[in-house]
Amino acid sequence: MSLSTQESALHAAQEPRERLLNAALEGVAEVGWANLTISELVRRARVSKRTFYEHFSTKDECLLALFEAVSSEVLDELEAASQLVPTGGGRVDAGARYYLELLQNEPQIVRTLFLELLALGKEGWSVRRKVMRRFAEFLMREINAAGAEPPIDINVAMLIVGGINETTLEALEEGRVDRLTDLIGPISRVIRGVIAVSGELEEGAKPRR
């Protein structure tokens, strides 16, 4: 069986919803969400409009589903990769490297995670916050396992995730997605700094006069 035939067989075996989400991800990368019509989306997915509306009531609902699916996949891969490295600062560094290398190699994911969703307004922000909290919970567990004493809480983890998101978004806007791994050092430094100073913060040292 030829490669093209194999690809066609694989495509046909996918569930319609999965094909629609894959088509949406490809379309976002090539033309942007605003320019991707439902007609083009179903053409790419090789399904009918009727099939589309069986899964999503609107195009924006499809983007929200794509965001959640992509985010869950990235987080699952990040968690799996982290288990291959012993707990500690080195594991934190490895996690930062894996995450940024993944985004650098998959720019369409960056565009979906950090840019296109913002156009959906309140609903988009709500879904984004829920997903970012999952990332923060993962980061909190890793930092505490690395030795933060006392353990950090979710608010500290959310601050770190917010900083990572903003620097990634800036790289996207400035056309530096191919150099995202340049952020590995700064991100690791911030996280290691949090681990190192967590005890000092707990002591509640009085400000100097």
PDB file of C-alpha atoms in Angstrom:
ATOM      1  CA  MET A   1       0.000   0.000   0.000  1.00  0.00           C
ATOM      2  CA  SER A   2       1.419   3.405  -0.994  1.00  0.00           C
ATOM      3  CA  LEU A   3       2.053   6.176   1.514  1.00  0.00           C
ATOM      4  CA  SER A   4      -0.872   8.222   0.185  1.00  0.00           C
ATOM      5  CA  THR A   5      -3.126   5.174   0.439  1.00  0.00           C
ATOM      6  CA  GLN A   6      -1.943   4.534   3.982  1.00  0.00           C
ATOM      7  CA  GLU A   7      -2.656   8.146   4.914  1.00  0.00           C
ATOM      8  CA  SER A   8      -6.137   7.913   3.403  1.00  0.00           C
ATOM      9  CA  ALA A   9      -6.858   4.713   5.317  1.00  0.00           C
ATOM     10  CA  LEU A  10      -5.646   6.275   8.563  1.00  0.00           C
ATOM     11  CA  HIS A  11      -7.761   9.356   7.940  1.00  0.00           C
ATOM     12  CA  ALA A  12     -10.858   7.256   7.289  1.00  0.00           C
ATOM     13  CA  ALA A  13     -10.315   5.282  10.486  1.00  0.00           C
ATOM     14  CA  GLN A  14     -10.373   8.402  12.657  1.00  0.00           C
ATOM     15  CA  GLU A  15     -13.581   9.408  14.372  1.00  0.00           C
ATOM     16  CA  PRO A  16     -15.317  12.392  12.704  1.00  0.00           C
ATOM     17  CA  ARG A  17     -14.799  14.589  15.767  1.00  0.00           C
ATOM     18  CA  GLU A  18     -11.083  13.826  15.829  1.00  0.00           C
ATOM     19  CA  ARG A  19     -10.828  14.542  12.115  1.00  0.00           C
ATOM     20  CA  LEU A  20     -12.578  17.876  12.599  1.00  0.00           C
ATOM     21  CA  LEU A  21     -10.226  18.853  15.419  1.00  0.00           C
ATOM     22  CA  ASN A  22      -7.165  17.847  13.391  1.00  0.00           C
ATOM     23  CA  ALA A  23      -8.486  19.825  10.436  1.00  0.00           C
ATOM     24  CA  ALA A  24      -9.072  22.815  12.702  1.00  0.00           C
ATOM     25  CA  LEU A  25      -5.512  22.642  14.014  1.00  0.00           C
ATOM     26  CA  GLU A  26      -4.103  22.516  10.485  1.00  0.00           C
ATOM     27  CA  GLY A  27      -6.380  25.332   9.351  1.00  0.00           C
ATOM     28  CA  VAL A  28      -5.379  27.569  12.250  1.00  0.00           C
ATOM     29  CA  ALA A  29      -1.723  27.134  11.327  1.00  0.00           C
ATOM     30  CA  GLU A  30      -2.263  27.847   7.631  1.00  0.00           C
ATOM     31  CA  VAL A  31      -4.907  30.573   7.433  1.00  0.00           C
ATOM     32  CA  GLY A  32      -5.824  31.558  10.995  1.00  0.00           C
ATOM     33  CA  TRP A  33      -9.093  30.904  12.755  1.00  0.00           C
ATOM     34  CA  ALA A  34     -10.860  34.035  11.509  1.00  0.00           C
ATOM     35  CA  ASN A  35     -10.275  33.014   7.883  1.00  0.00           C
ATOM     36  CA  LEU A  36     -11.141  29.353   8.346  1.00  0.00           C
ATOM     37  CA  THR A  37     -14.741  28.788   7.265  1.00  0.00           C
ATOM     38  CA  ILE A  38     -16.872  25.817   8.217  1.00  0.00           C
ATOM     39  CA  SER A  39     -16.968  24.845   4.548  1.00  0.00           C
ATOM     40  CA  GLU A  40     -13.172  24.742   4.447  1.00  0.00           C
ATOM     41  CA  LEU A  41     -13.045  22.939   7.768  1.00  0.00           C
ATOM     42  CA  VAL A  42     -15.328  20.098   6.664  1.00  0.00           C
ATOM     43  CA  ARG A  43     -13.469  19.866   3.353  1.00  0.00           C
ATOM     44  CA  ARG A  44     -10.196  19.361   5.192  1.00  0.00           C
ATOM     45  CA  ALA A  45     -11.786  16.836   7.550  1.00  0.00           C
ATOM     46  CA  ARG A  46     -13.585  15.063   4.697  1.00  0.00           C
ATOM     47  CA  VAL A  47     -16.918  15.141   6.472  1.00  0.00           C
ATOM     48  CA  SER A  48     -20.249  16.804   5.742  1.00  0.00           C
ATOM     49  CA  LYS A  49     -21.568  19.978   7.321  1.00  0.00           C
ATOM     50  CA  ARG A  50     -24.242  17.844   8.891  1.00  0.00           C
ATOM     51  CA  THR A  51     -21.535  15.826  10.627  1.00  0.00           C
ATOM     52  CA  PHE A  52     -19.906  19.044  11.820  1.00  0.00           C
ATOM     53  CA  TYR A  53     -23.133  20.246  13.425  1.00  0.00           C
ATOM     54  CA  GLU A  54     -23.641  16.874  15.067  1.00  0.00           C
ATOM     55  CA  HIS A  55     -20.507  17.617  17.103  1.00  0.00           C
ATOM     56  CA  PHE A  56     -20.374  21.416  17.352  1.00  0.00           C
ATOM     57  CA  SER A  57     -23.105  24.032  17.298  1.00  0.00           C
ATOM     58  CA  THR A  58     -20.746  26.782  16.092  1.00  0.00           C
ATOM     59  CA  LYS A  59     -17.254  27.206  14.707  1.00  0.00           C
ATOM     60  CA  ASP A  60     -16.168  28.841  17.963  1.00  0.00           C
ATOM     61  CA  GLU A  61     -17.321  25.795  19.913  1.00  0.00           C
ATOM     62  CA  CYS A  62     -15.005  23.731  17.737  1.00  0.00           C
ATOM     63  CA  LEU A  63     -12.081  26.019  18.634  1.00  0.00           C
ATOM     64  CA  LEU A  64     -12.850  25.701  22.338  1.00  0.00           C
ATOM     65  CA  ALA A  65     -12.880  21.918  21.997  1.00  0.00           C
ATOM     66  CA  LEU A  66      -9.602  22.062  20.068  1.00  0.00           C
ATOM     67  CA  PHE A  67      -7.987  24.177  22.773  1.00  0.00           C
ATOM     68  CA  GLU A  68      -9.014  21.763  25.509  1.00  0.00           C
ATOM     69  CA  ALA A  69      -7.908  18.730  23.494  1.00  0.00           C
ATOM     70  CA  VAL A  70      -4.517  20.198  22.578  1.00  0.00           C
ATOM     71  CA  SER A  71      -3.894  21.449  26.114  1.00  0.00           C
ATOM     72  CA  SER A  72      -4.747  18.074  27.630  1.00  0.00           C
ATOM     73  CA  GLU A  73      -2.450  16.293  25.192  1.00  0.00           C
ATOM     74  CA  VAL A  74       0.433  18.680  25.906  1.00  0.00           C
ATOM     75  CA  LEU A  75      -0.035  18.329  29.658  1.00  0.00           C
ATOM     76  CA  ASP A  76      -0.278  14.534  29.460  1.00  0.00           C
ATOM     77  CA  GLU A  77       2.959  14.398  27.460  1.00  0.00           C
ATOM     78  CA  LEU A  78       4.649  16.790  29.881  1.00  0.00           C
ATOM     79  CA  GLU A  79       3.617  14.715  32.889  1.00  0.00           C
ATOM     80  CA  ALA A  80       4.775  11.505  31.207  1.00  0.00           C
ATOM     81  CA  ALA A  81       8.129  13.035  30.264  1.00  0.00           C
ATOM     82  CA  SER A  82       8.700  14.340  33.785  1.00  0.00           C
ATOM     83  CA  GLN A  83       8.408  10.822  35.187  1.00  0.00           C
ATOM     84  CA  LEU A  84      11.543   9.842  33.282  1.00  0.00           C
ATOM     85  CA  VAL A  85      13.722  12.212  35.347  1.00  0.00           C
ATOM     86  CA  PRO A  86      14.429  11.902  39.098  1.00  0.00           C
ATOM     87  CA  THR A  87      12.609  14.372  41.338  1.00  0.00           C
ATOM     88  CA  GLY A  88      14.519  17.604  41.946  1.00  0.00           C
ATOM     89  CA  GLY A  89      15.782  20.698  40.192  1.00  0.00           C
ATOM     90  CA  GLY A  90      16.969  18.676  37.212  1.00  0.00           C
ATOM     91  CA  ARG A  91      13.446  17.393  36.701  1.00  0.00           C
ATOM     92  CA  VAL A  92      12.122  20.956  36.688  1.00  0.00           C
ATOM     93  CA  ASP A  93      14.722  21.933  34.078  1.00  0.00           C
ATOM     94  CA  ALA A  94      13.863  18.894  31.965  1.00  0.00           C
ATOM     95  CA  GLY A  95      10.176  19.763  32.140  1.00  0.00           C
ATOM     96  CA  ALA A  96      10.804  23.322  30.964  1.00  0.00           C
ATOM     97  CA  ARG A  97      12.963  22.052  28.117  1.00  0.00           C
ATOM     98  CA  TYR A  98      10.423  19.446  27.009  1.00  0.00           C
ATOM     99  CA  TYR A  99       7.541  21.936  27.072  1.00  0.00           C
ATOM    100  CA  LEU A 100       9.359  24.615  25.083  1.00  0.00           C
ATOM    101  CA  GLU A 101      10.821  22.151  22.577  1.00  0.00           C
ATOM    102  CA  LEU A 102       7.332  20.755  21.996  1.00  0.00           C
ATOM    103  CA  LEU A 103       5.904  24.212  21.326  1.00  0.00           C
ATOM    104  CA  GLN A 104       8.868  25.204  19.166  1.00  0.00           C
ATOM    105  CA  ASN A 105       8.438  22.109  17.003  1.00  0.00           C
ATOM    106  CA  GLU A 106       4.650  22.524  16.765  1.00  0.00           C
ATOM    107  CA  PRO A 107       4.003  26.227  16.036  1.00  0.00           C
ATOM    108  CA  GLN A 108       0.360  25.539  15.202  1.00  0.00           C
ATOM    109  CA  ILE A 109      -0.115  24.459  18.810  1.00  0.00           C
ATOM    110  CA  VAL A 110       1.398  27.731  20.010  1.00  0.00           C
ATOM    111  CA  ARG A 111      -1.005  29.694  17.854  1.00  0.00           C
ATOM    112  CA  THR A 112      -3.984  27.752  19.207  1.00  0.00           C
ATOM    113  CA  LEU A 113      -2.914  27.890  22.860  1.00  0.00           C
ATOM    114  CA  PHE A 114      -1.752  31.466  23.024  1.00  0.00           C
ATOM    115  CA  LEU A 115      -3.440  33.551  20.343  1.00  0.00           C
ATOM    116  CA  GLU A 116      -6.538  32.327  18.536  1.00  0.00           C
ATOM    117  CA  LEU A 117      -8.513  31.531  21.676  1.00  0.00           C
ATOM    118  CA  LEU A 118      -8.279  35.131  22.876  1.00  0.00           C
ATOM    119  CA  ALA A 119     -10.613  36.195  20.059  1.00  0.00           C
ATOM    120  CA  LEU A 120     -13.510  34.279  21.630  1.00  0.00           C
ATOM    121  CA  GLY A 121     -13.955  36.752  24.459  1.00  0.00           C
ATOM    122  CA  LYS A 122     -15.304  35.793  27.876  1.00  0.00           C
ATOM    123  CA  GLU A 123     -15.947  32.144  27.036  1.00  0.00           C
ATOM    124  CA  GLY A 124     -12.459  31.752  25.617  1.00  0.00           C
ATOM    125  CA  TRP A 125     -10.876  33.334  28.676  1.00  0.00           C
ATOM    126  CA  SER A 126     -12.915  31.079  30.969  1.00  0.00           C
ATOM    127  CA  VAL A 127     -11.748  27.899  29.243  1.00  0.00           C
ATOM    128  CA  ARG A 128      -8.187  29.212  29.122  1.00  0.00           C
ATOM    129  CA  ARG A 129      -8.144  29.898  32.876  1.00  0.00           C
ATOM    130  CA  LYS A 130      -9.386  26.380  33.593  1.00  0.00           C
ATOM    131  CA  VAL A 131      -6.647  24.842  31.467  1.00  0.00           C
ATOM    132  CA  MET A 132      -3.937  27.127  32.854  1.00  0.00           C
ATOM    133  CA  ARG A 133      -4.940  26.089  36.352  1.00  0.00           C
ATOM    134  CA  ARG A 134      -4.279  22.466  35.396  1.00  0.00           C
ATOM    135  CA  PHE A 135      -0.791  23.460  34.267  1.00  0.00           C
ATOM    136  CA  ALA A 136      -0.311  25.389  37.511  1.00  0.00           C
ATOM    137  CA  GLU A 137      -1.373  22.376  39.587  1.00  0.00           C
ATOM    138  CA  PHE A 138       1.170  20.242  37.744  1.00  0.00           C
ATOM    139  CA  LEU A 139       3.893  22.846  38.289  1.00  0.00           C
ATOM    140  CA  MET A 140       2.994  23.193  41.967  1.00  0.00           C
ATOM    141  CA  ARG A 141       3.371  19.443  42.475  1.00  0.00           C
ATOM    142  CA  GLU A 142       6.738  19.396  40.706  1.00  0.00           C
ATOM    143  CA  ILE A 143       8.137  22.383  42.611  1.00  0.00           C
ATOM    144  CA  ASN A 144       7.034  20.983  45.953  1.00  0.00           C
ATOM    145  CA  ALA A 145       8.442  17.562  45.074  1.00  0.00           C
ATOM    146  CA  ALA A 146      11.729  19.274  44.205  1.00  0.00           C
ATOM    147  CA  GLY A 147      12.072  20.468  47.785  1.00  0.00           C
ATOM    148  CA  ALA A 148      10.217  23.742  48.248  1.00  0.00           C
ATOM    149  CA  GLU A 149       9.834  24.162  51.989  1.00  0.00           C
ATOM    150  CA  PRO A 150       7.286  25.175  52.961  1.00  0.00           C
ATOM    151  CA  PRO A 151       5.373  24.018  49.876  1.00  0.00           C
ATOM    152  CA  ILE A 152       4.160  26.702  47.498  1.00  0.00           C
ATOM    153  CA  ASP A 153       0.444  27.157  46.916  1.00  0.00           C
ATOM    154  CA  ILE A 154      -1.559  27.386  43.707  1.00  0.00           C
ATOM    155  CA  ASN A 155      -1.304  31.191  43.629  1.00  0.00           C
ATOM    156  CA  VAL A 156       2.474  31.098  43.319  1.00  0.00           C
ATOM    157  CA  ALA A 157       2.237  28.433  40.621  1.00  0.00           C
ATOM    158  CA  MET A 158      -0.330  30.507  38.714  1.00  0.00           C
ATOM    159  CA  LEU A 159       2.019  33.499  38.781  1.00  0.00           C
ATOM    160  CA  ILE A 160       4.784  31.394  37.239  1.00  0.00           C
ATOM    161  CA  VAL A 161       2.480  29.931  34.583  1.00  0.00           C
ATOM    162  CA  GLY A 162       1.255  33.429  33.764  1.00  0.00           C
ATOM    163  CA  GLY A 163       4.824  34.603  33.244  1.00  0.00           C
ATOM    164  CA  ILE A 164       5.614  31.640  31.001  1.00  0.00           C
ATOM    165  CA  ASN A 165       2.483  32.311  28.949  1.00  0.00           C
ATOM    166  CA  GLU A 166       3.278  35.997  28.489  1.00  0.00           C
ATOM    167  CA  THR A 167       6.862  35.405  27.370  1.00  0.00           C
ATOM    168  CA  THR A 168       5.657  32.711  24.959  1.00  0.00           C
ATOM    169  CA  LEU A 169       2.960  35.015  23.571  1.00  0.00           C
ATOM    170  CA  GLU A 170       5.529  37.773  23.095  1.00  0.00           C
ATOM    171  CA  ALA A 171       7.765  35.355  21.180  1.00  0.00           C
ATOM    172  CA  LEU A 172       4.801  34.436  18.968  1.00  0.00           C
ATOM    173  CA  GLU A 173       3.945  38.065  18.252  1.00  0.00           C
ATOM    174  CA  GLU A 174       7.571  38.872  17.425  1.00  0.00           C
ATOM    175  CA  GLY A 175       8.064  35.842  15.181  1.00  0.00           C
ATOM    176  CA  ARG A 176      10.448  34.052  17.549  1.00  0.00           C
ATOM    177  CA  VAL A 177       8.580  30.754  17.919  1.00  0.00           C
ATOM    178  CA  ASP A 178      11.561  28.990  16.329  1.00  0.00           C
ATOM    179  CA  ARG A 179      13.673  30.193  19.266  1.00  0.00           C
ATOM    180  CA  LEU A 180      11.383  29.353  22.168  1.00  0.00           C
ATOM    181  CA  THR A 181      14.056  27.160  23.706  1.00  0.00           C
ATOM    182  CA  ASP A 182      15.973  30.369  24.447  1.00  0.00           C
ATOM    183  CA  LEU A 183      13.523  30.713  27.342  1.00  0.00           C
ATOM    184  CA  ILE A 184      14.611  27.480  29.025  1.00  0.00           C
ATOM    185  CA  GLY A 185      17.299  29.197  31.100  1.00  0.00           C
ATOM    186  CA  PRO A 186      15.164  32.105  32.338  1.00  0.00           C
ATOM    187  CA  ILE A 187      12.199  29.872  33.182  1.00  0.00           C
ATOM    188  CA  SER A 188      14.362  27.341  35.026  1.00  0.00           C
ATOM    189  CA  ARG A 189      16.018  30.185  36.929  1.00  0.00           C
ATOM    190  CA  VAL A 190      12.655  31.536  38.090  1.00  0.00           C
ATOM    191  CA  ILE A 191      11.410  28.118  39.192  1.00  0.00           C
ATOM    192  CA  ARG A 192      14.655  27.226  40.959  1.00  0.00           C
ATOM    193  CA  GLY A 193      14.552  30.632  42.635  1.00  0.00           C
ATOM    194  CA  VAL A 194      11.085  29.921  43.984  1.00  0.00           C
ATOM    195  CA  ILE A 195      12.287  26.588  45.364  1.00  0.00           C
ATOM    196  CA  ALA A 196      15.299  28.228  47.003  1.00  0.00           C
ATOM    197  CA  VAL A 197      13.573  31.204  48.627  1.00  0.00           C
ATOM    198  CA  SER A 198      10.280  29.617  49.687  1.00  0.00           C
ATOM    199  CA  GLY A 199      11.595  29.103  53.195  1.00  0.00           C
ATOM    200  CA  GLU A 200      12.794  32.689  53.451  1.00  0.00           C
ATOM    201  CA  LEU A 201       9.358  33.989  52.467  1.00  0.00           C
ATOM    202  CA  GLU A 202       7.713  31.892  55.168  1.00  0.00           C
ATOM    203  CA  GLU A 203       9.881  33.516  57.833  1.00  0.00           C
ATOM    204  CA  GLY A 204       8.162  36.820  57.094  1.00  0.00           C
ATOM    205  CA  ALA A 205      11.275  38.943  57.349  1.00  0.00           C
ATOM    206  CA  LYS A 206      10.513  42.572  58.093  1.00  0.00           C
ATOM    207  CA  PRO A 207      11.351  45.087  55.357  1.00  0.00           C
ATOM    208  CA  ARG A 208      14.459  47.164  55.847  1.00  0.00           C
ATOM    209  CA  ARG A 209      14.027  50.804  56.833  1.00  0.00           C
TER     210      ARG A 209
END
